[in-house]
Amino acid sequence: MLKPIAAVSLLLTAFVSAALSQTNSRTVNREFQVAAYTRVRVAKPAAVVTAVENQTFELINKLRTDAGLEPLVWRDDLAELAREHSQDMADRKCFSHRGSDGSMVDDRADKLGISNWTAIGENIAFLRGFDEVAVSAVQRWIESPAHKQNLLDKRWKETGMGVAVLPDGTYYLTQVFLLRD
């Protein structure tokens, strides 16, 4: 007969194993409360994060086309740049254009080998407690003159979006805008 602690341990191991097997390789931590005094972190599918990125991108392009501007083109290298900054902010629980190493978006682009640009810009957002994260982020950017200027700047041609999520449901979003040489 299993002792109660061993049985709970086996149950938790089975629960975590089952939860992890449901995810793919790119994941974001999500925390579930399993028992009154036990917390287990399981992976949140990357599809949830990707859906927020895609919806935000689509909303911004709708704003741009409604304003008579060309839609932005999605670039994976810019999305990677944005994702790394969002994750850096989430890891530090810090909301800033400045990275943990003191870098700004142009420095981070150079480090990733993105160097053939003439102009670069960045919008960031911090949200918690919103059901529609993409809609809320875009709405707040529209309400901010500087962020709105980035969204509707006709010189921007390319973009990438990156999202990171904390276990408490806090979202960090970064959008990078780029004009290449």
Short mmCIF file of C-alpha atoms in Angstrom, two decimals, residues 10-154:
data_model
loop_
_atom_site.label_atom_id
_atom_site.label_comp_id
_atom_site.label_asym_id
_atom_site.label_seq_id
_atom_site.Cartn_x
_atom_site.Cartn_y
_atom_site.Cartn_z
CA LEU A 10 2.69 9.84 -8.23
CA LEU A 11 -0.56 11.62 -9.01
CA LEU A 12 1.23 14.94 -9.50
CA THR A 13 3.87 13.29 -11.69
CA ALA A 14 1.16 11.72 -13.86
CA PHE A 15 -0.72 15.06 -14.05
CA VAL A 16 2.37 17.02 -15.08
CA SER A 17 3.48 14.35 -17.57
CA ALA A 18 0.04 14.32 -19.20
CA ALA A 19 -0.07 18.10 -19.35
CA LEU A 20 3.41 18.38 -20.84
CA SER A 21 2.71 15.76 -23.48
CA GLN A 22 -0.11 17.97 -24.79
CA THR A 23 2.25 20.81 -25.75
CA ASN A 24 4.76 21.48 -28.47
CA SER A 25 8.36 22.64 -28.19
CA ARG A 26 7.73 26.42 -27.96
CA THR A 27 5.85 26.95 -24.71
CA VAL A 28 5.09 29.52 -22.06
CA ASN A 29 4.82 28.65 -18.38
CA ARG A 30 1.37 28.45 -16.87
CA GLU A 31 0.71 27.70 -13.23
CA PHE A 32 -2.11 25.47 -11.98
CA GLN A 33 -3.05 25.07 -8.36
CA VAL A 34 -3.33 21.31 -7.87
CA ALA A 35 -3.92 21.19 -4.14
CA ALA A 36 -4.34 23.77 -1.41
CA TYR A 37 -0.59 23.98 -0.72
CA THR A 38 0.91 22.62 -3.91
CA ARG A 39 1.58 24.52 -7.11
CA VAL A 40 2.69 22.78 -10.27
CA ARG A 41 3.88 24.60 -13.39
CA VAL A 42 2.75 23.11 -16.65
CA ALA A 43 3.31 24.37 -20.16
CA LYS A 44 0.86 26.65 -21.96
CA PRO A 45 0.70 25.79 -25.66
CA ALA A 46 2.58 28.09 -27.97
CA ALA A 47 -0.62 28.30 -30.02
CA VAL A 48 -2.12 30.65 -27.42
CA VAL A 49 0.85 33.02 -27.62
CA THR A 50 0.97 32.78 -31.41
CA ALA A 51 -2.75 33.57 -31.61
CA VAL A 52 -2.22 36.81 -29.65
CA GLU A 53 0.71 37.75 -31.89
CA ASN A 54 -1.29 37.04 -35.06
CA GLN A 55 -4.43 38.82 -33.88
CA THR A 56 -2.44 41.91 -32.86
CA PHE A 57 -0.71 41.93 -36.27
CA GLU A 58 -4.05 41.64 -38.08
CA LEU A 59 -5.66 44.42 -36.01
CA ILE A 60 -2.75 46.76 -36.72
CA ASN A 61 -2.86 46.04 -40.44
CA LYS A 62 -6.62 46.71 -40.45
CA LEU A 63 -5.96 50.08 -38.77
CA ARG A 64 -3.35 50.86 -41.39
CA THR A 65 -5.48 49.90 -44.40
CA ASP A 66 -8.48 51.78 -42.94
CA ALA A 67 -6.19 54.85 -42.77
CA GLY A 68 -5.16 54.38 -46.42
CA LEU A 69 -1.72 52.96 -45.59
CA GLU A 70 -0.03 49.82 -46.85
CA PRO A 71 -0.26 46.81 -44.53
CA LEU A 72 2.94 45.80 -42.78
CA VAL A 73 4.76 42.64 -43.87
CA TRP A 74 5.45 40.03 -41.16
CA ARG A 75 9.12 39.12 -40.75
CA ASP A 76 10.22 36.19 -38.64
CA ASP A 77 13.55 37.82 -37.73
CA LEU A 78 11.68 40.81 -36.30
CA ALA A 79 9.26 38.52 -34.47
CA GLU A 80 12.23 36.76 -32.86
CA LEU A 81 13.68 40.13 -31.85
CA ALA A 82 10.30 41.13 -30.34
CA ARG A 83 9.81 37.78 -28.58
CA GLU A 84 13.23 37.98 -26.95
CA HIS A 85 12.49 41.44 -25.56
CA SER A 86 9.04 40.42 -24.31
CA GLN A 87 10.56 37.40 -22.58
CA ASP A 88 13.32 39.54 -21.07
CA MET A 89 10.70 41.92 -19.62
CA ALA A 90 8.64 38.98 -18.32
CA ASP A 91 11.67 37.31 -16.73
CA ARG A 92 12.52 40.54 -14.90
CA LYS A 93 8.90 41.56 -14.33
CA CYS A 94 9.98 44.91 -15.73
CA PHE A 95 8.25 47.03 -18.36
CA SER A 96 10.80 49.03 -20.33
CA HIS A 97 12.18 49.64 -23.80
CA ARG A 98 15.61 49.10 -22.24
CA GLY A 99 16.68 45.45 -22.02
CA SER A 100 18.26 43.75 -19.02
CA ASP A 101 21.68 44.34 -20.58
CA GLY A 102 20.96 48.05 -21.12
CA SER A 103 20.26 47.57 -24.82
CA MET A 104 17.66 49.36 -26.89
CA VAL A 105 15.85 47.94 -29.92
CA ASP A 106 18.58 48.98 -32.36
CA ASP A 107 21.26 47.30 -30.22
CA ARG A 108 19.20 44.12 -29.94
CA ALA A 109 18.61 44.09 -33.71
CA ASP A 110 22.35 44.37 -34.34
CA LYS A 111 23.03 41.47 -31.93
CA LEU A 112 20.61 39.28 -33.92
CA GLY A 113 22.29 40.23 -37.19
CA ILE A 114 19.47 42.51 -38.34
CA SER A 115 21.62 45.35 -39.60
CA ASN A 116 20.36 46.36 -43.04
CA TRP A 117 17.83 48.94 -41.85
CA THR A 118 17.49 52.70 -42.08
CA ALA A 119 14.82 53.14 -39.39
CA ILE A 120 13.64 50.97 -36.49
CA GLY A 121 10.91 51.46 -33.90
CA GLU A 122 9.28 49.57 -31.07
CA ASN A 123 5.96 49.52 -29.22
CA ILE A 124 5.61 47.61 -25.95
CA ALA A 125 2.57 46.76 -23.86
CA PHE A 126 1.95 45.32 -20.39
CA LEU A 127 -1.48 43.83 -19.71
CA ARG A 128 -3.10 41.80 -16.95
CA GLY A 129 -6.74 40.93 -16.43
CA PHE A 130 -7.97 41.43 -20.00
CA ASP A 131 -9.87 38.74 -21.88
CA GLU A 132 -8.96 40.10 -25.31
CA VAL A 133 -5.26 40.82 -24.98
CA ALA A 134 -4.63 41.81 -28.62
CA VAL A 135 -7.61 44.17 -28.75
CA SER A 136 -6.65 45.75 -25.42
CA ALA A 137 -3.01 46.25 -26.44
CA VAL A 138 -3.89 47.86 -29.77
CA GLN A 139 -6.51 50.08 -28.11
CA ARG A 140 -3.97 51.35 -25.58
CA TRP A 141 -1.42 51.97 -28.31
CA ILE A 142 -4.01 53.98 -30.26
CA GLU A 143 -4.70 56.09 -27.16
CA SER A 144 -0.99 56.96 -26.84
CA PRO A 145 0.18 59.56 -29.38
CA ALA A 146 3.72 58.13 -29.69
CA HIS A 147 2.54 54.53 -30.05
CA LYS A 148 -0.21 55.53 -32.49
CA GLN A 149 2.39 57.38 -34.56
CA ASN A 150 4.38 54.13 -34.86
CA LEU A 151 1.27 52.16 -35.81
CA LEU A 152 0.31 54.61 -38.55
CA ASP A 153 3.73 55.72 -39.77
CA LYS A 154 3.83 55.29 -43.57
#
